[in-house]
Amino acid sequence: MLGPQIIKLPKVSDPRGNLTYIQSGGPVPFGVRRVYYLYDVPGGESRGGHAHLSLEQFIIAVSGSFDVVLDRGAGKKIFPLRRADQGLYVPPMYWRELQNFSSGAVCLVLASEPYDESDYYRDYSSYLDAVASRES
C-alpha cells in the first residue's frame, strides 16, 4: 500500500496558459468514483478533522494554496499544496485536516468511493483506538 505522497500531474505548457489533466490509468493510484471541491473557506477556518476507514483521496490545490495535515497518532506531517500540477495522495486511516487557506483557494478532492457516512472516523480518540488495534 502506498503511503501519503505528493504526486506530479501531467502539465502541458503553452504561452496561452497551462493545462493539467487526470485520466484513467494516470498518476492517481485508484479509480475515481466521486469528485468534490471546497471553496470560499473563510480566513482562519480549517476543514476535514476526520479519517476514513477505507476511502482513498487525492487532494489538489487547483487555485491558491492550503496545507494538509496528516496524522496516524505518532506525530503530524504537513503537506503544503501550492501548485495545480501536483496532488497529495491520502490512503485510508489517516486523520486529515486542511488549513491555512489562501484567499480564493479551491481544493479539489478525488475520492475512491461515493460518500458513505459509515466510512468516517469523526472522533479523534476513537480513531486512535482503531489505529492501535490495527497495528497490534
Coordinates of C-alpha atoms in Angstrom, one line a residue:
M1 CA 0.0 0.0 0.0
L2 CA 1.3 3.5 -0.8
G3 CA 1.8 6.0 1.9
P4 CA 0.9 9.6 1.7
Q5 CA 2.8 11.4 -1.0
I6 CA 2.9 14.3 -3.4
I7 CA 2.4 13.1 -7.0
K8 CA 3.1 15.2 -10.0
L9 CA 0.4 15.5 -12.6
P10 CA 0.9 15.9 -16.4
K11 CA 1.4 19.5 -17.4
V12 CA 1.1 20.8 -20.9
S13 CA 2.8 24.2 -21.1
D14 CA 1.6 26.8 -23.6
P15 CA 2.1 30.5 -24.0
R16 CA -1.7 30.9 -23.7
G17 CA -1.7 29.0 -20.3
N18 CA -1.0 25.6 -18.8
L19 CA -3.2 22.6 -19.0
T20 CA -3.1 19.7 -16.5
Y21 CA -5.2 16.6 -16.9
I22 CA -6.2 13.4 -15.0
Q23 CA -7.3 10.3 -16.8
S24 CA -7.9 6.7 -16.1
G25 CA -4.7 4.8 -15.7
G26 CA -2.9 8.0 -14.9
P27 CA -1.0 9.1 -11.8
V28 CA -3.9 8.9 -9.4
P29 CA -3.4 5.5 -7.7
F30 CA -7.1 4.5 -7.6
G31 CA -10.3 4.7 -9.7
V32 CA -12.2 7.9 -9.1
R33 CA -15.8 7.4 -8.0
R34 CA -16.5 10.9 -6.5
V35 CA -15.3 14.4 -7.0
Y36 CA -15.9 17.4 -4.8
Y37 CA -14.3 20.7 -4.1
L38 CA -14.0 23.2 -1.3
Y39 CA -14.0 27.0 -1.9
D40 CA -14.8 30.3 -0.2
V41 CA -13.2 28.9 3.0
P42 CA -13.1 31.9 5.4
G43 CA -9.7 33.0 6.7
G44 CA -8.6 31.1 9.8
E45 CA -11.0 28.2 9.2
S46 CA -10.0 24.6 8.7
R47 CA -11.8 21.7 7.0
G48 CA -11.5 18.0 7.4
G49 CA -11.0 16.9 11.0
H50 CA -11.7 13.2 10.3
A51 CA -10.3 9.9 8.9
H52 CA -11.6 7.3 6.6
L53 CA -11.7 3.6 7.2
S54 CA -11.3 2.6 3.5
L55 CA -11.6 5.7 1.3
E56 CA -8.6 6.9 -0.7
Q57 CA -8.3 10.6 -1.7
F58 CA -6.2 12.7 -4.0
I59 CA -6.2 16.4 -3.0
I60 CA -5.2 19.2 -5.4
A61 CA -5.0 23.0 -4.9
V62 CA -6.4 24.0 -8.2
S63 CA -6.3 27.6 -7.2
G64 CA -4.5 29.3 -4.3
S65 CA -2.9 27.3 -1.6
F66 CA -3.5 25.4 1.7
D67 CA -1.9 22.9 4.0
V68 CA -3.0 19.3 4.5
V69 CA -2.0 18.0 8.0
L70 CA -1.9 14.2 8.2
D71 CA -1.7 12.2 11.4
R72 CA -1.5 8.5 12.3
G73 CA -1.3 9.0 16.0
A74 CA 2.5 9.2 16.2
G75 CA 3.0 12.8 15.0
K76 CA 1.7 15.1 12.3
K77 CA 3.1 15.8 8.9
I78 CA 2.2 18.9 7.0
F79 CA 1.9 18.8 3.2
P80 CA 1.7 22.3 1.7
L81 CA -0.2 22.3 -1.6
R82 CA 0.6 25.3 -3.8
R83 CA 0.5 24.1 -7.4
A84 CA -2.2 22.9 -9.6
D85 CA 0.1 20.3 -11.3
Q86 CA 0.5 18.2 -8.3
G87 CA -1.7 16.5 -5.7
L88 CA -1.5 14.7 -2.4
Y89 CA -2.4 11.0 -2.2
V90 CA -4.0 10.2 1.1
P91 CA -4.5 6.5 1.9
P92 CA -7.2 5.2 4.3
M93 CA -6.7 5.5 8.0
Y94 CA -5.0 8.9 8.1
W95 CA -6.5 11.7 10.2
R96 CA -6.6 14.8 8.0
E97 CA -7.1 18.5 8.4
L98 CA -6.9 21.2 5.8
Q99 CA -5.9 24.6 7.0
N100 CA -4.2 27.9 6.1
F101 CA -6.3 28.5 3.0
S102 CA -5.2 31.5 0.9
S103 CA -7.8 33.9 -0.4
G104 CA -9.6 32.4 -3.3
A105 CA -8.2 28.9 -2.7
V106 CA -10.0 26.0 -4.4
C107 CA -9.4 22.5 -3.1
L108 CA -10.4 19.7 -5.5
V109 CA -10.7 16.2 -4.0
L110 CA -10.9 12.9 -6.0
A111 CA -12.3 10.0 -4.0
S112 CA -12.2 6.3 -4.5
E113 CA -15.8 5.7 -3.4
P114 CA -19.1 7.5 -3.2
Y115 CA -20.0 9.2 0.1
D116 CA -20.7 6.8 2.9
E117 CA -21.0 8.1 6.5
S118 CA -20.1 4.7 7.9
D119 CA -16.6 5.1 6.4
Y120 CA -15.8 8.1 8.7
Y121 CA -14.0 8.4 12.0
R122 CA -15.1 11.8 13.3
D123 CA -13.9 11.3 16.9
Y124 CA -10.1 11.5 17.3
S125 CA -9.8 9.2 20.3
S126 CA -12.0 6.5 18.6
Y127 CA -9.7 6.9 15.6
L128 CA -6.6 6.4 17.7
D129 CA -8.1 3.3 19.2
A130 CA -8.8 1.9 15.8
V131 CA -5.2 2.7 14.6
A132 CA -3.8 1.0 17.7
S133 CA -5.9 -2.1 17.2
R134 CA -4.9 -2.4 13.6
E135 CA -1.2 -2.2 14.4
S136 CA -1.2 -4.7 17.3

